[in-house]
Amino acid sequence: AELPFGGGKAYLGKLHGVAGRLVSGWQLSGVVTSRSGFPLVLSATIPNGGNRPNSTGVSAELSGDRSRNDQVTRWFNTSAFTQPAAFTFGNVSRTLPDVRGPAFNNIDVSLLKNTRIREGLQVQFRAEYFNVLNHANFWQPNSAFGSQQFGQLNTTTGLPRVGQLALKIL
């Protein structure tokens, strides 16, 4: 929807000429994306056996009050798992019941300015910013038991802050 500025609008509605054209025709829009993390699926290499580690019976959940650095280096309690013996199956469920991957939060914003030049001719200016807060969104932690990076967040998902400007003649 058009912002309430310029000719015939609630604010600055009596402006005409160049000033009227500058303040009218603006549109602001945004998209907010927020989702909880995906379920975690662990894997383990077991000679002639299954592909899941064993659980020690201890929860893999760690406090969310930890520093961002602690969360990146150890997303879940990695000591809650052990290597199964050869020719056996691991006893961890398909997905962890008490831990999910990182949440995803993102805000995209766009600002448009439509200016009518004459009948049948219009100029549109667009300023668009994706991930406007430049929030780092991490992807799933390394879930391969036995890996030196097991439980670590090593990959981001989504874009860093990106801005683009466009001018279009309609």
mmCIF file of C-alpha atoms in Angstrom, residues 43-55 82-92 145:
data_model
loop_
_atom_site.group_PDB
_atom_site.id
_atom_site.type_symbol
_atom_site.label_atom_id
_atom_site.label_comp_id
_atom_site.label_asym_id
_atom_site.label_seq_id
_atom_site.Cartn_x
_atom_site.Cartn_y
_atom_site.Cartn_z
ATOM 1 C CA SER A 43 25.163 -40.675 11.870
ATOM 2 C CA ALA A 44 28.040 -42.985 12.812
ATOM 3 C CA THR A 45 30.288 -45.307 10.851
ATOM 4 C CA ILE A 46 29.857 -48.837 12.229
ATOM 5 C CA PRO A 47 31.763 -51.703 10.540
ATOM 6 C CA ASN A 48 29.153 -54.118 9.141
ATOM 7 C CA GLY A 49 26.453 -52.526 11.273
ATOM 8 C CA GLY A 50 24.005 -49.658 11.411
ATOM 9 C CA ASN A 51 24.641 -45.962 10.912
ATOM 10 C CA ARG A 52 23.673 -44.323 14.242
ATOM 11 C CA PRO A 53 25.655 -43.800 17.436
ATOM 12 C CA ASN A 54 24.624 -45.110 20.860
ATOM 13 C CA SER A 55 23.089 -42.839 23.475
ATOM 14 C CA THR A 82 29.286 -43.365 22.112
ATOM 15 C CA GLN A 83 30.518 -45.513 19.250
ATOM 16 C CA PRO A 84 28.567 -48.785 18.884
ATOM 17 C CA ALA A 85 30.476 -52.045 18.574
ATOM 18 C CA ALA A 86 31.028 -53.548 15.140
ATOM 19 C CA PHE A 87 28.142 -55.628 13.741
ATOM 20 C CA THR A 88 25.572 -53.703 15.846
ATOM 21 C CA PHE A 89 23.092 -50.945 15.301
ATOM 22 C CA GLY A 90 23.246 -47.684 17.209
ATOM 23 C CA ASN A 91 20.359 -47.003 19.579
ATOM 24 C CA VAL A 92 19.844 -43.279 18.854
ATOM 25 C CA PHE A 145 29.777 -38.977 15.147
#
